[in-house]
Amino acid sequence: MKLVVLTGAGISEESGVPVFRGKEGLWEGVRPEELATPAAFLRDPEKVWRWYCWRREIIARARPNRAHELLAKMEKEHDLWVITQNVDGLHQRAGSRRVIELHGNIWRLRCPSCGKVWEDPGACRSIPPRCPRCGSLARPDVVWFGEALPAEALRRSFELARQADVFVVVGTSGVVQPAADLPFIAKNSGARVIVVNPRRTPHSRIADVFLEEKASTGMEKVYELLQNKGPA
Ligand code: OAD
Ligand code: ZN
């Protein structure tokens, strides 16, 4: 049985990492095009970096929660892949190894000039940071609005969605493409779909099982469900 799990910001909410949309979301009162676009970075790289450094601080203090831990545990017991839209690295810190990052990683930097990609937890000591190879301004290695997703990660995600026997969707609002398409592709390819979210989303409509609750308790139920008899 092939299990594929798509995660979004909601899975890290109980770790204290703010989600993007909704009352206390990161996008509330912020225009994404002022921060998370290539144009914004050209206009004011320091402002963009200040926002990412603030998020890095929150993520550095955060710990993986029960939902992340359960996924790491399930990877040892099932043929399981995690496809995440999150840039926080909490899946890997919980022990997951089969993780596909669709939107990049906040701990990595990338040089737009020479293409160097590297990790630097101390990048915020002096912002905006520069490329150690060519001296150009470095950017966070994350996907911004209007940018393409990493091609191989995307190809692999579509492939996994088509192959999945069970496709679990945890903590995503399902409004950002192309990630939001993956559950539909899985469903159309015959997968059973399980959705964990305290609110209804475009995915809850196609769910075979909709667990209308937070990620930690919802994932406990998913774990039990798959342990016993499958999601039917
Ligand atoms: P959103 O902020 O759009 O949605 C978060 C979802 O998590 C909502 O559906 C909430 O109901 C749900 N949620 C909140 N608390 C939860 C909890 N404790 N347990 C489970 N679910 C909970 O975040 P994403 O769907 O991840 O992209 O957003 C997708 C993309 O939009 C992000 O990757 C980011 C953003 O713009 C880029 O920056 C490219
Ligand atoms: Zn460079």
XYZ file of C-alpha atoms and ligand atoms in Angstrom:
272
model
C 0.000 0.000 0.000
C 1.492 3.303 -1.091
C 0.796 6.205 1.228
C 1.336 9.793 0.146
C 0.837 12.716 2.514
C 0.521 16.346 1.432
C 1.162 18.818 4.244
C 0.693 22.570 4.590
C 1.234 25.247 7.205
C -1.531 23.815 9.419
C 0.588 20.811 10.404
C 3.109 23.147 12.054
C 0.501 25.364 13.736
C 0.604 23.359 16.970
C 4.386 23.841 16.964
C 3.779 27.591 17.151
C 4.562 28.396 13.515
C 1.929 30.802 12.122
C -0.133 29.706 9.123
C -0.505 31.983 6.090
C -4.211 32.580 5.743
C -6.932 33.457 8.253
C -7.187 35.820 11.209
C -3.715 35.263 12.585
C -2.158 34.197 9.322
C 1.113 35.523 8.006
C -0.584 37.115 5.046
C -3.082 39.043 7.208
C -2.280 42.740 6.837
C 0.617 41.923 4.525
C 0.554 42.088 0.778
C 2.350 38.970 -0.457
C 3.540 40.891 -3.482
C 5.413 43.223 -1.100
C 7.385 40.375 0.390
C 7.268 37.079 -1.413
C 7.925 37.997 -5.024
C 11.058 38.456 -7.128
C 10.042 42.099 -7.730
C 9.815 42.775 -3.985
C 13.300 41.354 -3.527
C 14.727 43.564 -6.258
C 13.021 46.607 -4.746
C 13.913 46.059 -1.092
C 15.979 42.950 -0.323
C 16.518 44.012 3.272
C 12.788 44.216 3.967
C 12.236 40.780 2.450
C 15.108 39.358 4.494
C 13.795 40.943 7.712
C 10.547 39.012 7.202
C 12.336 35.735 6.529
C 14.651 36.262 9.507
C 11.643 36.826 11.774
C 10.160 33.578 10.500
C 13.505 31.779 10.948
C 13.532 32.833 14.619
C 10.070 31.395 15.199
C 10.954 28.163 13.405
C 14.258 27.813 15.268
C 12.342 27.912 18.568
C 9.640 25.517 17.333
C 9.673 21.758 17.929
C 8.052 19.136 15.726
C 4.655 18.157 17.143
C 2.820 14.846 17.400
C 1.647 15.032 13.794
C 5.206 15.371 12.444
C 6.344 12.585 14.774
C 3.610 10.223 13.669
C 4.533 10.721 10.025
C 8.166 9.900 10.819
C 6.997 6.773 12.627
C 4.660 5.755 9.802
C 7.524 6.017 7.320
C 9.143 3.088 9.144
C 5.990 0.989 8.906
C 4.594 1.836 5.477
C 5.676 2.774 1.975
C 5.151 6.462 2.694
C 6.182 9.786 1.154
C 5.575 13.275 2.498
C 5.083 16.117 0.036
C 5.244 19.390 1.921
C 4.518 23.000 1.045
C 6.258 24.019 4.246
C 9.718 25.545 4.295
C 10.277 24.983 8.034
C 12.111 21.638 7.911
C 10.065 20.263 10.849
C 9.333 16.966 9.053
C 13.047 16.256 8.745
C 13.673 17.325 12.342
C 11.000 14.828 13.415
C 12.899 12.092 11.567
C 11.131 11.867 8.211
C 13.525 11.061 5.375
C 11.190 10.684 2.408
C 10.236 14.347 2.193
C 9.665 16.341 -0.982
C 9.825 20.092 -0.453
C 7.666 21.809 -3.046
C 8.249 25.382 -1.867
C 11.911 25.189 -0.845
C 13.485 25.507 2.590
C 13.903 28.608 4.731
C 17.317 27.505 6.033
C 18.805 27.402 2.530
C 20.052 30.361 0.511
C 20.499 30.700 -3.201
C 22.541 33.055 -5.316
C 20.513 34.413 -8.231
C 23.727 35.292 -10.095
C 25.884 32.182 -9.950
C 23.307 29.617 -8.828
C 25.112 28.497 -5.656
C 22.768 26.905 -3.102
C 23.832 26.521 0.522
C 22.595 26.241 4.074
C 23.376 28.893 6.640
C 21.535 29.023 9.955
C 23.443 32.240 10.756
C 22.499 34.078 7.551
C 20.539 36.691 9.483
C 23.571 38.025 11.357
C 23.997 40.659 8.692
C 21.239 41.222 6.185
C 20.928 41.058 3.300
C 23.456 38.200 3.157
C 25.800 37.805 0.199
C 26.971 34.878 -1.862
C 30.332 33.547 -0.568
C 31.322 32.584 -4.124
C 30.539 35.690 -6.172
C 29.477 38.378 -3.698
C 25.992 38.931 -5.145
C 22.933 39.433 -2.954
C 21.657 36.067 -1.769
C 17.974 35.153 -1.517
C 16.095 32.585 0.550
C 15.859 29.309 -1.407
C 12.060 29.342 -1.332
C 9.424 29.636 -4.041
C 7.890 33.084 -4.457
C 4.628 34.060 -6.127
C 4.938 33.937 -9.867
C 7.872 31.509 -9.749
C 8.009 27.942 -10.957
C 8.271 25.138 -8.431
C 11.446 23.014 -8.403
C 10.925 20.852 -11.496
C 12.070 17.473 -10.175
C 10.136 17.832 -6.907
C 7.023 18.706 -8.857
C 7.400 15.863 -11.341
C 7.926 13.381 -8.522
C 4.906 14.743 -6.604
C 2.568 14.276 -9.563
C 3.948 10.796 -10.070
C 3.367 9.905 -6.402
C -0.156 11.336 -6.513
C -0.949 9.018 -9.431
C 0.555 6.004 -7.660
C -0.947 6.534 -4.207
C -3.363 3.997 -2.727
C -4.112 6.373 0.125
C -3.560 10.111 -0.130
C -3.640 12.092 3.129
C -3.986 15.886 3.117
C -3.035 17.658 6.353
C -3.297 21.347 7.213
C -3.493 23.007 3.844
C -6.109 25.506 2.656
C -5.867 24.038 -0.846
C -5.844 27.340 -2.667
C -2.249 27.501 -3.887
C -1.506 25.741 -7.160
C -0.088 23.451 -8.305
C 0.132 21.696 -4.892
C -3.635 22.011 -4.450
C -4.174 19.819 -7.525
C -2.369 16.796 -6.082
C -5.291 15.415 -4.028
C -7.580 15.651 -7.083
C -5.064 13.825 -9.223
C -4.746 11.116 -6.571
C -8.516 10.790 -6.291
C -8.916 10.544 -10.065
C -6.225 7.875 -10.136
C -8.135 5.747 -7.664
C -6.651 6.708 -4.286
C -8.711 6.917 -1.131
C -8.413 10.483 0.180
C -8.199 11.409 3.869
C -8.327 15.085 4.848
C -7.256 16.422 8.253
C -8.195 20.052 8.806
C -10.245 21.890 11.476
C -12.022 23.630 8.590
C -13.631 22.650 5.324
C -11.418 23.111 2.280
C -11.763 22.399 -1.457
C -10.298 18.960 -0.625
C -12.834 18.018 2.044
C -15.397 17.628 -0.735
C -13.514 14.744 -2.323
C -12.481 13.177 0.985
C -13.431 9.574 1.686
C -12.656 10.416 5.299
C -12.764 14.013 6.550
C -11.296 14.457 10.030
C -12.443 17.929 10.996
C -9.814 18.586 13.627
C -6.248 19.627 14.326
C -3.275 17.799 12.880
C -2.100 16.097 16.104
C -5.349 14.352 17.018
C -6.296 13.912 13.366
C -3.044 12.125 12.594
C -3.532 9.824 15.597
C -6.769 8.737 13.950
C -5.138 8.355 10.553
C -2.473 6.216 12.187
C -5.076 3.967 13.784
C -7.113 3.779 10.602
C -4.150 2.619 8.522
C -2.943 0.297 11.234
C -6.245 -1.533 11.305
C -8.089 -1.837 8.067
C -7.322 0.937 5.630
C -9.345 4.105 5.181
C -12.584 2.672 3.845
P -2.659 28.258 4.661
O -2.318 29.273 5.711
O -3.225 28.749 3.389
O -3.690 27.211 5.258
C -3.484 26.611 6.515
C -4.526 25.532 6.687
O -4.252 24.857 7.908
C -5.971 26.047 6.784
O -6.793 25.252 5.963
C -6.320 25.863 8.259
O -7.703 25.554 8.453
C -5.455 24.672 8.625
N -5.056 24.606 10.049
C -4.900 25.593 10.960
N -4.502 25.092 12.139
C -4.380 23.746 11.974
C -3.987 22.658 12.832
N -3.596 22.851 14.091
N -4.000 21.406 12.310
C -4.368 21.180 11.016
N -4.745 22.167 10.177
C -4.752 23.436 10.643
O -1.332 27.380 4.429
P -0.958 26.465 3.174
O -2.143 25.745 2.670
O 0.229 25.690 3.570
O 3.409 29.379 -0.300
O -0.530 27.559 2.132
C -0.011 27.147 0.908
C 1.064 28.098 0.457
O 0.563 29.433 0.474
C 2.277 28.182 1.359
O 3.200 27.140 1.122
C 2.854 29.497 1.005
C 1.592 30.318 0.999
O 1.584 31.422 0.245
C 4.422 30.155 -0.679
O 4.934 30.972 0.061
C 4.874 29.886 -2.056
Zn 26.962 33.744 -6.334
